[in-house]
Amino acid sequence: MKVVIAAAGTAGHINPGLAIAKKIQEEQKDSKIIFIGTTRGLENDLVPRAGYELKTIDAYGLSKKISIDNIKKMIKTLKGFGEAKKLLKEINPDIVIGTGGYICGATISAAHRLKIPTILHESNAFPGKAVKMLAKKTDTILVSFKDAMGRIKHAKKIVYTGTPVKIKKQNYTEEQKEKMIKKVGLNKQMPIALVFGGSQGARRINQAIMEMIKSELNENYQMIWATGPKQYDIVKEELENENKNINHIKNMKILPYIYNMEEIMNIVDVIVARSGAMTITEIANLGKPSILVPLPNVSHDHQLYNAKVLQNVGAADIILDNELTGKKLNENIEKIVLDKDKCKSMGEKALTVATDDVENKIYAQIVETIREQQKHD
């Protein structure tokens, strides 16, 4: 099988593409997989690191505002369509798969023009502009959340598959959990909240945690806080100004980044995070209660819609970014972790929106989409 995967920008777009590539190669070892991205996004690091070839074209998000900058971007994006068409003619793939980013517009449109079968994977509960615009041109649209299905009009075929994620539920023994908790520098006697804001951190969440530290609010539970690498030194300096040592904060372990995230997410009692599609999927699959702070000012408030997937089944509390304070966050954490029945119930409800067998479902759709095209040829 010869496959082109269009993915660009953030890890939330690229990692599902990499997971799909890995599954294809597991099923068909002689498959050739080429990624198409831009020169600007994380794909330039993640794709070669995973061992795949990356080709780049020009592609930008287009704003409705008329400006010189937008006109330039429009011209470059139109040029990108031509570049994508040329690349696809050279590669001659059996299928083109888009997993997110501006790159999908040019690549899927070019594939449609060349009569190459296409699949789009939409990770968010509220589909982005690219998916809505490309719905008529795409053979199969795969969605992460059932909520997204009714929000895509004029699609030929929509299938609910979920999003492939690396983090899965692990049934650690009490002894294993105790060892992991001890390794972090905490103890098993008190509940643990995990706080993170994505790979780069989240300034607003970090500010709320700083408020909690200054007021010594987390007396009744422990916390593992990943600040994000770029914000760790800022946090460290701010704590030093308060005569506090970042390595000796009561009931707390502060890290720039968590490399063993699967272990940590499995052993904590509640998760506090932004509500990107992959984070929501991971929380659901792990069956963990959560407090979600959607990133504001993103396309169609899609992080808020993602968060509501868990809130609607009673598995998560939502605190809006502009309403987040240390006091409010502490109250929400205590309300969950100090009530064992509530904690357990919210976790069980999260599991009701979990998706199983995701990679197999996606692979089955890839095979079927290619087969359908072959019938018409």
JSON list of C-alpha atoms in Angstrom, two decimals, residues 129-224:
[
{"chain": "A", "resi": 129, "resn": "LYS", "atom": "CA", "xyz": [-13.27, 24.84, 8.85]},
{"chain": "A", "resi": 130, "resn": "ALA", "atom": "CA", "xyz": [-11.05, 22.58, 6.71]},
{"chain": "A", "resi": 131, "resn": "VAL", "atom": "CA", "xyz": [-13.20, 19.49, 7.37]},
{"chain": "A", "resi": 132, "resn": "LYS", "atom": "CA", "xyz": [-16.46, 21.33, 6.67]},
{"chain": "A", "resi": 133, "resn": "MET", "atom": "CA", "xyz": [-15.04, 22.81, 3.48]},
{"chain": "A", "resi": 134, "resn": "LEU", "atom": "CA", "xyz": [-13.68, 19.45, 2.29]},
{"chain": "A", "resi": 135, "resn": "ALA", "atom": "CA", "xyz": [-16.68, 17.30, 3.32]},
{"chain": "A", "resi": 136, "resn": "LYS", "atom": "CA", "xyz": [-18.07, 16.98, -0.23]},
{"chain": "A", "resi": 137, "resn": "LYS", "atom": "CA", "xyz": [-14.65, 16.17, -1.69]},
{"chain": "A", "resi": 138, "resn": "THR", "atom": "CA", "xyz": [-13.66, 13.54, 0.88]},
{"chain": "A", "resi": 139, "resn": "ASP", "atom": "CA", "xyz": [-14.62, 9.89, 0.47]},
{"chain": "A", "resi": 140, "resn": "THR", "atom": "CA", "xyz": [-14.64, 9.08, 4.20]},
{"chain": "A", "resi": 141, "resn": "ILE", "atom": "CA", "xyz": [-14.55, 11.31, 7.28]},
{"chain": "A", "resi": 142, "resn": "LEU", "atom": "CA", "xyz": [-13.50, 9.68, 10.55]},
{"chain": "A", "resi": 143, "resn": "VAL", "atom": "CA", "xyz": [-14.43, 11.40, 13.83]},
{"chain": "A", "resi": 144, "resn": "SER", "atom": "CA", "xyz": [-13.17, 11.11, 17.40]},
{"chain": "A", "resi": 145, "resn": "PHE", "atom": "CA", "xyz": [-16.42, 11.98, 19.12]},
{"chain": "A", "resi": 146, "resn": "LYS", "atom": "CA", "xyz": [-20.01, 11.06, 18.27]},
{"chain": "A", "resi": 147, "resn": "ASP", "atom": "CA", "xyz": [-20.96, 14.70, 18.91]},
{"chain": "A", "resi": 148, "resn": "ALA", "atom": "CA", "xyz": [-19.04, 15.69, 15.76]},
{"chain": "A", "resi": 149, "resn": "MET", "atom": "CA", "xyz": [-21.14, 13.56, 13.41]},
{"chain": "A", "resi": 150, "resn": "GLY", "atom": "CA", "xyz": [-24.16, 15.89, 13.32]},
{"chain": "A", "resi": 151, "resn": "ARG", "atom": "CA", "xyz": [-21.92, 18.93, 12.83]},
{"chain": "A", "resi": 152, "resn": "ILE", "atom": "CA", "xyz": [-20.55, 17.88, 9.43]},
{"chain": "A", "resi": 153, "resn": "LYS", "atom": "CA", "xyz": [-22.95, 18.54, 6.56]},
{"chain": "A", "resi": 154, "resn": "HIS", "atom": "CA", "xyz": [-22.87, 17.14, 2.99]},
{"chain": "A", "resi": 155, "resn": "ALA", "atom": "CA", "xyz": [-20.37, 14.36, 3.81]},
{"chain": "A", "resi": 156, "resn": "LYS", "atom": "CA", "xyz": [-20.41, 11.23, 1.66]},
{"chain": "A", "resi": 157, "resn": "LYS", "atom": "CA", "xyz": [-19.60, 8.98, 4.63]},
{"chain": "A", "resi": 158, "resn": "ILE", "atom": "CA", "xyz": [-18.90, 9.65, 8.32]},
{"chain": "A", "resi": 159, "resn": "VAL", "atom": "CA", "xyz": [-17.57, 6.95, 10.66]},
{"chain": "A", "resi": 160, "resn": "TYR", "atom": "CA", "xyz": [-17.03, 7.21, 14.43]},
{"chain": "A", "resi": 161, "resn": "THR", "atom": "CA", "xyz": [-13.65, 5.65, 15.19]},
{"chain": "A", "resi": 162, "resn": "GLY", "atom": "CA", "xyz": [-12.09, 7.68, 18.00]},
{"chain": "A", "resi": 163, "resn": "THR", "atom": "CA", "xyz": [-8.54, 9.08, 17.97]},
{"chain": "A", "resi": 164, "resn": "PRO", "atom": "CA", "xyz": [-5.45, 6.87, 18.26]},
{"chain": "A", "resi": 165, "resn": "VAL", "atom": "CA", "xyz": [-3.48, 7.85, 21.39]},
{"chain": "A", "resi": 166, "resn": "LYS", "atom": "CA", "xyz": [-0.40, 6.37, 23.03]},
{"chain": "A", "resi": 167, "resn": "ILE", "atom": "CA", "xyz": [-1.70, 6.60, 26.59]},
{"chain": "A", "resi": 168, "resn": "LYS", "atom": "CA", "xyz": [-3.84, 3.63, 27.67]},
{"chain": "A", "resi": 169, "resn": "LYS", "atom": "CA", "xyz": [-5.37, 2.39, 30.91]},
{"chain": "A", "resi": 170, "resn": "GLN", "atom": "CA", "xyz": [-2.91, 0.23, 32.87]},
{"chain": "A", "resi": 171, "resn": "ASN", "atom": "CA", "xyz": [-3.91, -2.10, 35.70]},
{"chain": "A", "resi": 172, "resn": "TYR", "atom": "CA", "xyz": [-0.96, -1.48, 38.00]},
{"chain": "A", "resi": 173, "resn": "THR", "atom": "CA", "xyz": [-0.80, -3.36, 41.29]},
{"chain": "A", "resi": 174, "resn": "GLU", "atom": "CA", "xyz": [-0.91, -1.37, 44.54]},
{"chain": "A", "resi": 175, "resn": "GLU", "atom": "CA", "xyz": [2.77, -2.18, 45.01]},
{"chain": "A", "resi": 176, "resn": "GLN", "atom": "CA", "xyz": [3.65, -0.82, 41.54]},
{"chain": "A", "resi": 177, "resn": "LYS", "atom": "CA", "xyz": [1.60, 2.34, 42.14]},
{"chain": "A", "resi": 178, "resn": "GLU", "atom": "CA", "xyz": [3.25, 2.91, 45.50]},
{"chain": "A", "resi": 179, "resn": "LYS", "atom": "CA", "xyz": [6.70, 2.56, 43.91]},
{"chain": "A", "resi": 180, "resn": "MET", "atom": "CA", "xyz": [5.82, 5.09, 41.15]},
{"chain": "A", "resi": 181, "resn": "ILE", "atom": "CA", "xyz": [4.36, 7.58, 43.65]},
{"chain": "A", "resi": 182, "resn": "LYS", "atom": "CA", "xyz": [7.47, 7.26, 45.82]},
{"chain": "A", "resi": 183, "resn": "LYS", "atom": "CA", "xyz": [9.72, 7.80, 42.78]},
{"chain": "A", "resi": 184, "resn": "VAL", "atom": "CA", "xyz": [7.94, 11.12, 42.10]},
{"chain": "A", "resi": 185, "resn": "GLY", "atom": "CA", "xyz": [8.62, 12.14, 45.70]},
{"chain": "A", "resi": 186, "resn": "LEU", "atom": "CA", "xyz": [5.05, 11.94, 47.02]},
{"chain": "A", "resi": 187, "resn": "ASN", "atom": "CA", "xyz": [3.25, 9.45, 49.29]},
{"chain": "A", "resi": 188, "resn": "LYS", "atom": "CA", "xyz": [0.30, 7.11, 48.83]},
{"chain": "A", "resi": 189, "resn": "GLN", "atom": "CA", "xyz": [-1.56, 8.35, 51.92]},
{"chain": "A", "resi": 190, "resn": "MET", "atom": "CA", "xyz": [-2.97, 11.48, 50.24]},
{"chain": "A", "resi": 191, "resn": "PRO", "atom": "CA", "xyz": [-4.85, 11.84, 46.91]},
{"chain": "A", "resi": 192, "resn": "ILE", "atom": "CA", "xyz": [-2.95, 13.28, 43.94]},
{"chain": "A", "resi": 193, "resn": "ALA", "atom": "CA", "xyz": [-3.99, 15.85, 41.32]},
{"chain": "A", "resi": 194, "resn": "LEU", "atom": "CA", "xyz": [-2.06, 16.03, 38.06]},
{"chain": "A", "resi": 195, "resn": "VAL", "atom": "CA", "xyz": [-1.90, 19.48, 36.44]},
{"chain": "A", "resi": 196, "resn": "PHE", "atom": "CA", "xyz": [-0.54, 20.18, 32.95]},
{"chain": "A", "resi": 197, "resn": "GLY", "atom": "CA", "xyz": [-1.24, 22.54, 30.06]},
{"chain": "A", "resi": 198, "resn": "GLY", "atom": "CA", "xyz": [0.01, 20.63, 27.02]},
{"chain": "A", "resi": 199, "resn": "SER", "atom": "CA", "xyz": [3.61, 20.28, 25.84]},
{"chain": "A", "resi": 200, "resn": "GLN", "atom": "CA", "xyz": [4.31, 24.03, 26.17]},
{"chain": "A", "resi": 201, "resn": "GLY", "atom": "CA", "xyz": [2.40, 24.59, 29.41]},
{"chain": "A", "resi": 202, "resn": "ALA", "atom": "CA", "xyz": [-0.54, 26.95, 29.99]},
{"chain": "A", "resi": 203, "resn": "ARG", "atom": "CA", "xyz": [0.22, 30.33, 31.53]},
{"chain": "A", "resi": 204, "resn": "ARG", "atom": "CA", "xyz": [-3.27, 30.87, 32.97]},
{"chain": "A", "resi": 205, "resn": "ILE", "atom": "CA", "xyz": [-3.30, 27.46, 34.70]},
{"chain": "A", "resi": 206, "resn": "ASN", "atom": "CA", "xyz": [0.23, 28.08, 35.98]},
{"chain": "A", "resi": 207, "resn": "GLN", "atom": "CA", "xyz": [-0.86, 31.44, 37.46]},
{"chain": "A", "resi": 208, "resn": "ALA", "atom": "CA", "xyz": [-3.70, 29.70, 39.32]},
{"chain": "A", "resi": 209, "resn": "ILE", "atom": "CA", "xyz": [-1.30, 27.11, 40.79]},
{"chain": "A", "resi": 210, "resn": "MET", "atom": "CA", "xyz": [1.07, 29.91, 41.88]},
{"chain": "A", "resi": 211, "resn": "GLU", "atom": "CA", "xyz": [-1.87, 31.54, 43.71]},
{"chain": "A", "resi": 212, "resn": "MET", "atom": "CA", "xyz": [-2.53, 28.21, 45.44]},
{"chain": "A", "resi": 213, "resn": "ILE", "atom": "CA", "xyz": [1.11, 27.87, 46.53]},
{"chain": "A", "resi": 214, "resn": "LYS", "atom": "CA", "xyz": [1.27, 31.42, 47.86]},
{"chain": "A", "resi": 215, "resn": "SER", "atom": "CA", "xyz": [-1.90, 30.85, 49.90]},
{"chain": "A", "resi": 216, "resn": "GLU", "atom": "CA", "xyz": [-0.87, 27.26, 50.82]},
{"chain": "A", "resi": 217, "resn": "LEU", "atom": "CA", "xyz": [-4.25, 25.95, 49.69]},
{"chain": "A", "resi": 218, "resn": "ASN", "atom": "CA", "xyz": [-3.46, 22.34, 48.81]},
{"chain": "A", "resi": 219, "resn": "GLU", "atom": "CA", "xyz": [-3.27, 21.10, 52.41]},
{"chain": "A", "resi": 220, "resn": "ASN", "atom": "CA", "xyz": [-5.46, 18.03, 51.86]},
{"chain": "A", "resi": 221, "resn": "TYR", "atom": "CA", "xyz": [-4.04, 16.56, 48.68]},
{"chain": "A", "resi": 222, "resn": "GLN", "atom": "CA", "xyz": [-0.81, 16.34, 46.68]},
{"chain": "A", "resi": 223, "resn": "MET", "atom": "CA", "xyz": [-0.08, 17.71, 43.26]},
{"chain": "A", "resi": 224, "resn": "ILE", "atom": "CA", "xyz": [2.16, 16.86, 40.30]}
]
